[in-house]
Amino acid sequence: MTRRTGVGLLLFVLAAFASASRSDAAQQPIEAAVFDFELIDTSLQGAMEDVRPDEQKRLALISEQLRRELAASGRYAVIDLAPARDRIQAAGYLHGCNGCAARIGRSLGAEVAITGTVQKVSNLILNINLQLWDTATGKPLRAMSADLRGNTDESWSRGVSYLLRHRLLKPSEPE
């Protein structure tokens, strides 16, 4: 092999390695602190009755669904919230704590914090909301919402799936 060919081959290998390194860095999942969904019950039923066990179960189901589907997407790495469980409980409702989810997420090493609510207007009309927070600045990055008809496991799950497919994980359009 001539010196010229050897140098060319070396440059080719280095360029390929640099390109692969950039590609790997671009593909690193975003570290996300994904908090449990919270219920905001503004319905007459909510004003008259106590917490419903079926709705509490649904909150847990869709919280796990969100974490599972985000992790499966490869775009997010869902971090463990257990080390901050006491701080999360002390914060009360995350939807009204003025960005405390971002601060808690930052303390856990997350790049983003994701909070969610289910607002119950009536037993027929509900709304699922997701909000992404930048943990470095504490500022909201994105907010998204889906309206539901029906207070069932299936309707809540479909609402989360819709937000994931059509809002949060939707491939970005070329600029």
Short mmCIF file of N, CA and C in Angstrom, two decimals:
data_model
loop_
_atom_site.label_atom_id
_atom_site.label_comp_id
_atom_site.label_asym_id
_atom_site.label_seq_id
_atom_site.Cartn_x
_atom_site.Cartn_y
_atom_site.Cartn_z
N MET A 1 0.85 -1.15 0.00
CA MET A 1 0.00 0.00 0.00
C MET A 1 0.91 1.23 0.00
N THR A 2 0.54 2.19 -0.83
CA THR A 2 1.34 3.41 -0.90
C THR A 2 0.98 4.31 0.27
N ARG A 3 1.86 5.24 0.52
CA ARG A 3 1.64 6.18 1.62
C ARG A 3 0.38 7.00 1.38
N ARG A 4 0.18 7.39 0.16
CA ARG A 4 -0.99 8.19 -0.20
C ARG A 4 -2.29 7.40 0.05
N THR A 5 -2.31 6.15 -0.33
CA THR A 5 -3.48 5.30 -0.13
C THR A 5 -3.71 5.08 1.36
N GLY A 6 -2.63 4.88 2.11
CA GLY A 6 -2.74 4.67 3.56
C GLY A 6 -3.32 5.89 4.26
N VAL A 7 -2.87 7.09 3.87
CA VAL A 7 -3.38 8.32 4.47
C VAL A 7 -4.86 8.49 4.11
N GLY A 8 -5.20 8.20 2.86
CA GLY A 8 -6.60 8.30 2.43
C GLY A 8 -7.49 7.34 3.20
N LEU A 9 -7.01 6.12 3.39
CA LEU A 9 -7.76 5.13 4.14
C LEU A 9 -7.93 5.56 5.59
N LEU A 10 -6.87 6.08 6.18
CA LEU A 10 -6.93 6.56 7.56
C LEU A 10 -7.95 7.70 7.70
N LEU A 11 -7.91 8.65 6.76
CA LEU A 11 -8.87 9.75 6.81
C LEU A 11 -10.31 9.25 6.66
N PHE A 12 -10.51 8.28 5.79
CA PHE A 12 -11.83 7.71 5.59
C PHE A 12 -12.33 7.06 6.88
N VAL A 13 -11.47 6.28 7.54
CA VAL A 13 -11.85 5.60 8.78
C VAL A 13 -12.15 6.61 9.87
N LEU A 14 -11.33 7.66 9.99
CA LEU A 14 -11.55 8.69 11.00
C LEU A 14 -12.87 9.43 10.75
N ALA A 15 -13.15 9.74 9.49
CA ALA A 15 -14.40 10.43 9.14
C ALA A 15 -15.60 9.54 9.47
N ALA A 16 -15.50 8.27 9.17
CA ALA A 16 -16.59 7.34 9.46
C ALA A 16 -16.80 7.23 10.97
N PHE A 17 -15.71 7.18 11.73
CA PHE A 17 -15.80 7.10 13.18
C PHE A 17 -16.43 8.37 13.76
N ALA A 18 -16.02 9.52 13.28
CA ALA A 18 -16.57 10.80 13.75
C ALA A 18 -18.05 10.89 13.43
N SER A 19 -18.42 10.45 12.25
CA SER A 19 -19.83 10.47 11.86
C SER A 19 -20.65 9.55 12.75
N ALA A 20 -20.14 8.37 13.03
CA ALA A 20 -20.85 7.42 13.90
C ALA A 20 -20.97 7.98 15.31
N SER A 21 -19.94 8.66 15.79
CA SER A 21 -19.99 9.24 17.12
C SER A 21 -21.05 10.33 17.20
N ARG A 22 -21.12 11.17 16.17
CA ARG A 22 -22.15 12.21 16.14
C ARG A 22 -23.53 11.58 16.08
N SER A 23 -23.68 10.54 15.32
CA SER A 23 -24.96 9.86 15.18
C SER A 23 -25.38 9.24 16.50
N ASP A 24 -24.45 8.60 17.21
CA ASP A 24 -24.75 8.01 18.51
C ASP A 24 -25.15 9.08 19.51
N ALA A 25 -24.46 10.21 19.50
CA ALA A 25 -24.78 11.29 20.42
C ALA A 25 -26.17 11.84 20.12
N ALA A 26 -26.52 11.94 18.85
CA ALA A 26 -27.83 12.45 18.47
C ALA A 26 -28.93 11.47 18.88
N GLN A 27 -28.61 10.20 19.00
CA GLN A 27 -29.59 9.18 19.31
C GLN A 27 -29.72 8.91 20.81
N GLN A 28 -28.95 9.59 21.64
CA GLN A 28 -29.04 9.36 23.08
C GLN A 28 -30.42 9.77 23.57
N PRO A 29 -31.08 8.91 24.34
CA PRO A 29 -32.42 9.26 24.83
C PRO A 29 -32.34 10.40 25.85
N ILE A 30 -33.42 11.14 25.91
CA ILE A 30 -33.55 12.26 26.84
C ILE A 30 -33.91 11.68 28.22
N GLU A 31 -33.13 12.05 29.23
CA GLU A 31 -33.41 11.62 30.60
C GLU A 31 -34.66 12.34 31.09
N ALA A 32 -35.70 11.58 31.44
CA ALA A 32 -36.99 12.17 31.81
C ALA A 32 -37.48 11.68 33.16
N ALA A 33 -37.88 12.62 33.99
CA ALA A 33 -38.58 12.32 35.24
C ALA A 33 -40.07 12.37 34.90
N VAL A 34 -40.71 11.21 34.89
CA VAL A 34 -42.11 11.13 34.49
C VAL A 34 -42.95 10.90 35.74
N PHE A 35 -43.67 11.94 36.13
CA PHE A 35 -44.44 11.91 37.37
C PHE A 35 -45.82 11.28 37.14
N ASP A 36 -46.43 10.82 38.22
CA ASP A 36 -47.76 10.21 38.14
C ASP A 36 -48.79 11.26 37.70
N PHE A 37 -49.78 10.80 36.95
CA PHE A 37 -50.91 11.66 36.59
C PHE A 37 -51.67 12.04 37.86
N GLU A 38 -52.28 13.22 37.83
CA GLU A 38 -53.10 13.70 38.93
C GLU A 38 -54.51 13.98 38.40
N LEU A 39 -55.50 13.79 39.26
CA LEU A 39 -56.89 14.03 38.88
C LEU A 39 -57.32 15.40 39.38
N ILE A 40 -57.90 16.18 38.48
CA ILE A 40 -58.54 17.44 38.83
C ILE A 40 -60.03 17.22 38.57
N ASP A 41 -60.78 17.00 39.63
CA ASP A 41 -62.19 16.67 39.48
C ASP A 41 -63.03 17.91 39.72
N THR A 42 -63.49 18.53 38.65
CA THR A 42 -64.34 19.72 38.73
C THR A 42 -65.81 19.37 38.47
N SER A 43 -66.13 18.08 38.51
CA SER A 43 -67.49 17.64 38.24
C SER A 43 -68.37 17.80 39.47
N LEU A 44 -69.66 17.81 39.26
CA LEU A 44 -70.60 17.84 40.37
C LEU A 44 -70.44 16.58 41.22
N GLN A 45 -70.23 15.46 40.55
CA GLN A 45 -70.03 14.19 41.26
C GLN A 45 -68.81 14.30 42.18
N GLY A 46 -67.74 14.92 41.70
CA GLY A 46 -66.54 15.09 42.52
C GLY A 46 -66.77 15.98 43.72
N ALA A 47 -67.64 16.98 43.55
CA ALA A 47 -67.94 17.89 44.65
C ALA A 47 -68.81 17.21 45.71
N MET A 48 -69.59 16.22 45.30
CA MET A 48 -70.54 15.58 46.21
C MET A 48 -70.01 14.29 46.83
N GLU A 49 -69.11 13.60 46.13
CA GLU A 49 -68.66 12.28 46.58
C GLU A 49 -67.17 12.29 46.88
N ASP A 50 -66.73 11.22 47.48
CA ASP A 50 -65.32 11.05 47.82
C ASP A 50 -64.54 10.54 46.60
N VAL A 51 -63.26 10.37 46.75
CA VAL A 51 -62.39 9.86 45.69
C VAL A 51 -62.88 8.50 45.22
N ARG A 52 -62.92 8.32 43.92
CA ARG A 52 -63.39 7.05 43.36
C ARG A 52 -62.21 6.10 43.15
N PRO A 53 -62.27 4.89 43.69
CA PRO A 53 -61.18 3.92 43.53
C PRO A 53 -60.89 3.58 42.07
N ASP A 54 -61.93 3.50 41.23
CA ASP A 54 -61.70 3.17 39.82
C ASP A 54 -60.90 4.25 39.11
N GLU A 55 -61.11 5.51 39.46
CA GLU A 55 -60.34 6.60 38.84
C GLU A 55 -58.90 6.62 39.37
N GLN A 56 -58.71 6.30 40.64
CA GLN A 56 -57.36 6.22 41.20
C GLN A 56 -56.58 5.10 40.51
N LYS A 57 -57.26 3.99 40.25
CA LYS A 57 -56.63 2.87 39.53
C LYS A 57 -56.25 3.31 38.10
N ARG A 58 -57.14 4.05 37.46
CA ARG A 58 -56.85 4.53 36.09
C ARG A 58 -55.66 5.48 36.07
N LEU A 59 -55.55 6.33 37.08
CA LEU A 59 -54.38 7.23 37.15
C LEU A 59 -53.10 6.42 37.18
N ALA A 60 -53.07 5.37 37.99
CA ALA A 60 -51.88 4.51 38.08
C ALA A 60 -51.63 3.80 36.75
N LEU A 61 -52.70 3.31 36.12
CA LEU A 61 -52.55 2.60 34.84
C LEU A 61 -51.96 3.50 33.75
N ILE A 62 -52.49 4.71 33.62
CA ILE A 62 -51.99 5.57 32.54
C ILE A 62 -50.61 6.15 32.86
N SER A 63 -50.30 6.29 34.15
CA SER A 63 -48.94 6.74 34.53
C SER A 63 -47.92 5.70 34.09
N GLU A 64 -48.21 4.42 34.37
CA GLU A 64 -47.31 3.35 33.95
C GLU A 64 -47.29 3.21 32.43
N GLN A 65 -48.43 3.38 31.79
CA GLN A 65 -48.49 3.33 30.32
C GLN A 65 -47.58 4.41 29.72
N LEU A 66 -47.66 5.62 30.25
CA LEU A 66 -46.83 6.71 29.74
C LEU A 66 -45.35 6.38 29.90
N ARG A 67 -44.94 5.93 31.07
CA ARG A 67 -43.53 5.59 31.30
C ARG A 67 -43.08 4.46 30.37
N ARG A 68 -43.89 3.43 30.26
CA ARG A 68 -43.54 2.27 29.44
C ARG A 68 -43.40 2.66 27.96
N GLU A 69 -44.34 3.42 27.44
CA GLU A 69 -44.31 3.77 26.02
C GLU A 69 -43.21 4.79 25.71
N LEU A 70 -42.93 5.69 26.64
CA LEU A 70 -41.81 6.62 26.44
C LEU A 70 -40.49 5.85 26.39
N ALA A 71 -40.29 4.94 27.31
CA ALA A 71 -39.06 4.14 27.33
C ALA A 71 -38.96 3.28 26.08
N ALA A 72 -40.07 2.67 25.66
CA ALA A 72 -40.06 1.81 24.47
C ALA A 72 -39.76 2.60 23.19
N SER A 73 -40.05 3.89 23.20
CA SER A 73 -39.80 4.71 22.00
C SER A 73 -38.31 4.87 21.72
N GLY A 74 -37.48 4.72 22.76
CA GLY A 74 -36.04 4.94 22.60
C GLY A 74 -35.66 6.41 22.62
N ARG A 75 -36.62 7.30 22.61
CA ARG A 75 -36.33 8.74 22.62
C ARG A 75 -36.19 9.29 24.04
N TYR A 76 -36.73 8.55 25.00
CA TYR A 76 -36.67 8.97 26.40
C TYR A 76 -36.16 7.82 27.26
N ALA A 77 -35.34 8.18 28.25
CA ALA A 77 -34.92 7.24 29.28
C ALA A 77 -35.62 7.69 30.56
N VAL A 78 -36.54 6.88 31.03
CA VAL A 78 -37.34 7.23 32.20
C VAL A 78 -36.54 6.91 33.45
N ILE A 79 -36.32 7.93 34.27
CA ILE A 79 -35.51 7.74 35.47
C ILE A 79 -36.39 7.37 36.67
N ASP A 80 -35.77 6.75 37.64
CA ASP A 80 -36.46 6.29 38.85
C ASP A 80 -36.76 7.49 39.75
N LEU A 81 -38.01 7.61 40.16
CA LEU A 81 -38.43 8.72 41.04
C LEU A 81 -38.32 8.37 42.53
N ALA A 82 -38.04 7.10 42.83
CA ALA A 82 -38.04 6.66 44.23
C ALA A 82 -37.16 7.52 45.15
N PRO A 83 -35.96 7.95 44.74
CA PRO A 83 -35.15 8.76 45.66
C PRO A 83 -35.80 10.10 46.05
N ALA A 84 -36.79 10.54 45.29
CA ALA A 84 -37.44 11.82 45.58
C ALA A 84 -38.87 11.65 46.06
N ARG A 85 -39.27 10.43 46.40
CA ARG A 85 -40.66 10.15 46.76
C ARG A 85 -41.16 11.08 47.87
N ASP A 86 -40.36 11.33 48.90
CA ASP A 86 -40.79 12.21 50.00
C ASP A 86 -41.01 13.64 49.51
N ARG A 87 -40.12 14.14 48.67
CA ARG A 87 -40.26 15.50 48.14
C ARG A 87 -41.47 15.61 47.23
N ILE A 88 -41.74 14.56 46.47
CA ILE A 88 -42.91 14.56 45.58
C ILE A 88 -44.18 14.61 46.42
N GLN A 89 -44.24 13.81 47.46
CA GLN A 89 -45.40 13.81 48.35
C GLN A 89 -45.57 15.15 49.04
N ALA A 90 -44.47 15.72 49.51
CA ALA A 90 -44.52 17.00 50.21
C ALA A 90 -44.98 18.14 49.30
N ALA A 91 -44.72 18.01 48.00
CA ALA A 91 -45.11 19.06 47.05
C ALA A 91 -46.63 19.12 46.88
N GLY A 92 -47.32 18.04 47.22
CA GLY A 92 -48.77 18.02 47.01
C GLY A 92 -49.06 17.83 45.54
N TYR A 93 -50.01 18.59 45.04
CA TYR A 93 -50.35 18.49 43.62
C TYR A 93 -49.28 19.19 42.78
N LEU A 94 -48.65 18.44 41.89
CA LEU A 94 -47.59 19.01 41.06
C LEU A 94 -48.14 20.02 40.06
N HIS A 95 -49.40 19.89 39.68
CA HIS A 95 -49.95 20.83 38.70
C HIS A 95 -50.13 22.23 39.29
N GLY A 96 -50.00 22.37 40.59
CA GLY A 96 -50.16 23.68 41.20
C GLY A 96 -48.98 24.12 42.04
N CYS A 97 -47.81 23.55 41.80
CA CYS A 97 -46.66 23.85 42.68
C CYS A 97 -45.63 24.76 42.03
N ASN A 98 -46.02 25.46 40.96
CA ASN A 98 -45.15 26.46 40.34
C ASN A 98 -43.80 25.90 39.87
N GLY A 99 -43.85 24.80 39.14
CA GLY A 99 -42.64 24.25 38.53
C GLY A 99 -41.79 23.38 39.44
N CYS A 100 -42.33 22.93 40.58
CA CYS A 100 -41.52 22.12 41.49
C CYS A 100 -41.13 20.79 40.84
N ALA A 101 -41.91 20.30 39.89
CA ALA A 101 -41.57 19.04 39.22
C ALA A 101 -40.24 19.19 38.48
N ALA A 102 -40.00 20.35 37.88
CA ALA A 102 -38.73 20.59 37.19
C ALA A 102 -37.57 20.57 38.18
N ARG A 103 -37.76 21.18 39.34
CA ARG A 103 -36.69 21.19 40.35
C ARG A 103 -36.42 19.78 40.88
N ILE A 104 -37.48 19.02 41.12
CA ILE A 104 -37.30 17.65 41.59
C ILE A 104 -36.62 16.82 40.51
N GLY A 105 -37.06 16.98 39.26
CA GLY A 105 -36.44 16.27 38.14
C GLY A 105 -34.96 16.59 38.01
N ARG A 106 -34.62 17.87 38.13
CA ARG A 106 -33.21 18.28 38.04
C ARG A 106 -32.38 17.62 39.13
N SER A 107 -32.93 17.52 40.35
CA SER A 107 -32.19 16.91 41.45
C SER A 107 -31.95 15.42 41.21
N LEU A 108 -32.77 14.81 40.34
CA LEU A 108 -32.60 13.39 40.01
C LEU A 108 -31.74 13.18 38.77
N GLY A 109 -31.30 14.27 38.15
CA GLY A 109 -30.46 14.17 36.96
C GLY A 109 -31.23 14.14 35.65
N ALA A 110 -32.51 14.47 35.68
CA ALA A 110 -33.33 14.46 34.47
C ALA A 110 -33.11 15.74 33.66
N GLU A 111 -33.25 15.61 32.36
CA GLU A 111 -33.21 16.78 31.46
C GLU A 111 -34.57 17.43 31.35
N VAL A 112 -35.62 16.59 31.40
CA VAL A 112 -37.00 17.09 31.36
C VAL A 112 -37.81 16.42 32.45
N ALA A 113 -38.83 17.14 32.89
CA ALA A 113 -39.82 16.59 33.81
C ALA A 113 -41.14 16.56 33.05
N ILE A 114 -41.88 15.49 33.21
CA ILE A 114 -43.16 15.35 32.52
C ILE A 114 -44.24 15.15 33.57
N THR A 115 -45.21 16.06 33.57
CA THR A 115 -46.34 15.97 34.48
C THR A 115 -47.61 15.79 33.67
N GLY A 116 -48.61 15.20 34.30
CA GLY A 116 -49.88 14.99 33.61
C GLY A 116 -51.06 15.11 34.54
N THR A 117 -52.15 15.57 33.98
CA THR A 117 -53.40 15.64 34.73
C THR A 117 -54.53 15.06 33.90
N VAL A 118 -55.52 14.57 34.61
CA VAL A 118 -56.80 14.22 34.00
C VAL A 118 -57.81 15.16 34.64
N GLN A 119 -58.43 16.01 33.83
CA GLN A 119 -59.46 16.89 34.36
C GLN A 119 -60.81 16.27 34.05
N LYS A 120 -61.57 16.06 35.10
CA LYS A 120 -62.90 15.48 34.95
C LYS A 120 -63.93 16.59 35.05
N VAL A 121 -64.59 16.88 33.93
CA VAL A 121 -65.65 17.87 33.91
C VAL A 121 -66.97 17.21 34.29
N SER A 122 -67.15 16.00 33.79
CA SER A 122 -68.30 15.18 34.14
C SER A 122 -67.88 13.73 33.91
N ASN A 123 -68.79 12.80 34.15
CA ASN A 123 -68.45 11.41 33.92
C ASN A 123 -68.34 11.11 32.43
N LEU A 124 -68.81 12.01 31.59
CA LEU A 124 -68.73 11.83 30.15
C LEU A 124 -67.59 12.64 29.53
N ILE A 125 -67.29 13.80 30.08
CA ILE A 125 -66.31 14.71 29.49
C ILE A 125 -65.08 14.81 30.38
N LEU A 126 -63.94 14.36 29.82
CA LEU A 126 -62.66 14.42 30.54
C LEU A 126 -61.60 14.96 29.59
N ASN A 127 -60.49 15.36 30.16
CA ASN A 127 -59.41 15.94 29.39
C ASN A 127 -58.09 15.44 29.98
N ILE A 128 -57.20 14.92 29.13
CA ILE A 128 -55.88 14.50 29.59
C ILE A 128 -54.86 15.53 29.11
N ASN A 129 -54.02 15.97 30.03
CA ASN A 129 -53.02 17.00 29.73
C ASN A 129 -51.63 16.51 30.10
N LEU A 130 -50.67 16.81 29.24
CA LEU A 130 -49.25 16.55 29.53
C LEU A 130 -48.49 17.85 29.43
N GLN A 131 -47.51 18.03 30.30
CA GLN A 131 -46.65 19.20 30.23
C GLN A 131 -45.21 18.75 30.43
N LEU A 132 -44.33 19.23 29.56
CA LEU A 132 -42.89 18.97 29.66
C LEU A 132 -42.21 20.22 30.18
N TRP A 133 -41.33 20.00 31.14
CA TRP A 133 -40.58 21.09 31.78
C TRP A 133 -39.10 20.92 31.53
N ASP A 134 -38.41 22.00 31.26
CA ASP A 134 -36.96 22.00 31.15
C ASP A 134 -36.42 22.06 32.57
N THR A 135 -35.70 21.04 33.00
CA THR A 135 -35.24 21.01 34.39
C THR A 135 -34.10 22.01 34.63
N ALA A 136 -33.39 22.40 33.59
CA ALA A 136 -32.29 23.36 33.77
C ALA A 136 -32.83 24.76 34.06
N THR A 137 -33.92 25.14 33.40
CA THR A 137 -34.46 26.49 33.57
C THR A 137 -35.72 26.54 34.42
N GLY A 138 -36.39 25.40 34.58
CA GLY A 138 -37.65 25.36 35.30
C GLY A 138 -38.83 25.85 34.48
N LYS A 139 -38.60 26.13 33.22
CA LYS A 139 -39.66 26.68 32.36
C LYS A 139 -40.36 25.56 31.59
N PRO A 140 -41.66 25.76 31.31
CA PRO A 140 -42.37 24.77 30.50
C PRO A 140 -41.85 24.75 29.07
N LEU A 141 -41.70 23.56 28.51
CA LEU A 141 -41.26 23.39 27.12
C LEU A 141 -42.43 23.19 26.17
N ARG A 142 -43.34 22.30 26.56
CA ARG A 142 -44.48 21.95 25.71
C ARG A 142 -45.66 21.58 26.58
N ALA A 143 -46.83 21.82 26.05
CA ALA A 143 -48.06 21.37 26.70
C ALA A 143 -48.95 20.78 25.63
N MET A 144 -49.67 19.74 25.99
CA MET A 144 -50.55 19.08 25.03
C MET A 144 -51.76 18.54 25.76
N SER A 145 -52.84 18.37 25.01
CA SER A 145 -54.09 17.98 25.62
C SER A 145 -54.92 17.13 24.67
N ALA A 146 -55.71 16.24 25.24
CA ALA A 146 -56.65 15.42 24.45
C ALA A 146 -57.96 15.35 25.22
N ASP A 147 -59.06 15.57 24.50
CA ASP A 147 -60.39 15.45 25.09
C ASP A 147 -60.87 14.02 24.99
N LEU A 148 -61.55 13.57 26.04
CA LEU A 148 -62.08 12.21 26.09
C LEU A 148 -63.58 12.25 26.23
N ARG A 149 -64.21 11.22 25.75
CA ARG A 149 -65.64 11.01 26.00
C ARG A 149 -65.77 9.64 26.65
N GLY A 150 -66.12 9.63 27.90
CA GLY A 150 -66.28 8.38 28.62
C GLY A 150 -65.21 8.20 29.68
N ASN A 151 -65.63 7.75 30.84
CA ASN A 151 -64.75 7.59 31.99
C ASN A 151 -64.46 6.10 32.18
N THR A 152 -63.65 5.54 31.26
CA THR A 152 -63.33 4.11 31.30
C THR A 152 -61.82 3.92 31.19
N ASP A 153 -61.37 2.72 31.55
CA ASP A 153 -59.95 2.39 31.38
C ASP A 153 -59.54 2.61 29.92
N GLU A 154 -60.37 2.15 29.01
CA GLU A 154 -60.05 2.23 27.59
C GLU A 154 -59.95 3.68 27.10
N SER A 155 -60.89 4.53 27.50
CA SER A 155 -60.85 5.91 27.02
C SER A 155 -59.62 6.65 27.56
N TRP A 156 -59.26 6.42 28.81
CA TRP A 156 -58.09 7.07 29.38
C TRP A 156 -56.82 6.58 28.67
N SER A 157 -56.72 5.28 28.45
CA SER A 157 -55.56 4.71 27.77
C SER A 157 -55.44 5.23 26.35
N ARG A 158 -56.55 5.31 25.65
CA ARG A 158 -56.53 5.84 24.28
C ARG A 158 -56.12 7.31 24.26
N GLY A 159 -56.54 8.06 25.27
CA GLY A 159 -56.13 9.47 25.35
C GLY A 159 -54.62 9.61 25.48
N VAL A 160 -54.01 8.80 26.33
CA VAL A 160 -52.55 8.83 26.49
C VAL A 160 -51.87 8.39 25.20
N SER A 161 -52.37 7.33 24.59
CA SER A 161 -51.79 6.85 23.32
C SER A 161 -51.85 7.92 22.25
N TYR A 162 -52.98 8.62 22.18
CA TYR A 162 -53.12 9.70 21.19
C TYR A 162 -52.06 10.77 21.42
N LEU A 163 -51.90 11.22 22.66
CA LEU A 163 -50.91 12.26 22.95
C LEU A 163 -49.50 11.81 22.60
N LEU A 164 -49.19 10.56 22.88
CA LEU A 164 -47.86 10.05 22.55
C LEU A 164 -47.64 10.01 21.04
N ARG A 165 -48.59 9.42 20.31
CA ARG A 165 -48.43 9.24 18.86
C ARG A 165 -48.50 10.54 18.07
N HIS A 166 -49.40 11.43 18.47
CA HIS A 166 -49.67 12.61 17.64
C HIS A 166 -49.09 13.91 18.18
N ARG A 167 -48.55 13.88 19.38
CA ARG A 167 -47.98 15.11 19.93
C ARG A 167 -46.54 14.90 20.40
N LEU A 168 -46.36 14.09 21.42
CA LEU A 168 -45.04 13.99 22.06
C LEU A 168 -44.02 13.22 21.23
N LEU A 169 -44.41 12.10 20.64
CA LEU A 169 -43.46 11.28 19.89
C LEU A 169 -43.59 11.43 18.38
N LYS A 170 -44.43 12.32 17.95
CA LYS A 170 -44.62 12.54 16.51
C LYS A 170 -43.28 12.94 15.90
N PRO A 171 -42.89 12.26 14.81
CA PRO A 171 -41.61 12.64 14.18
C PRO A 171 -41.65 14.10 13.75
N SER A 172 -40.55 14.79 13.98
CA SER A 172 -40.51 16.20 13.60
C SER A 172 -40.48 16.33 12.09
N GLU A 173 -41.10 17.37 11.62
CA GLU A 173 -41.17 17.64 10.19
C GLU A 173 -39.85 18.26 9.74
N PRO A 174 -39.39 17.94 8.53
CA PRO A 174 -38.17 18.57 8.05
C PRO A 174 -38.36 20.06 7.90
N GLU A 175 -37.32 20.80 8.26
CA GLU A 175 -37.40 22.26 8.17
C GLU A 175 -37.00 22.77 6.82
#
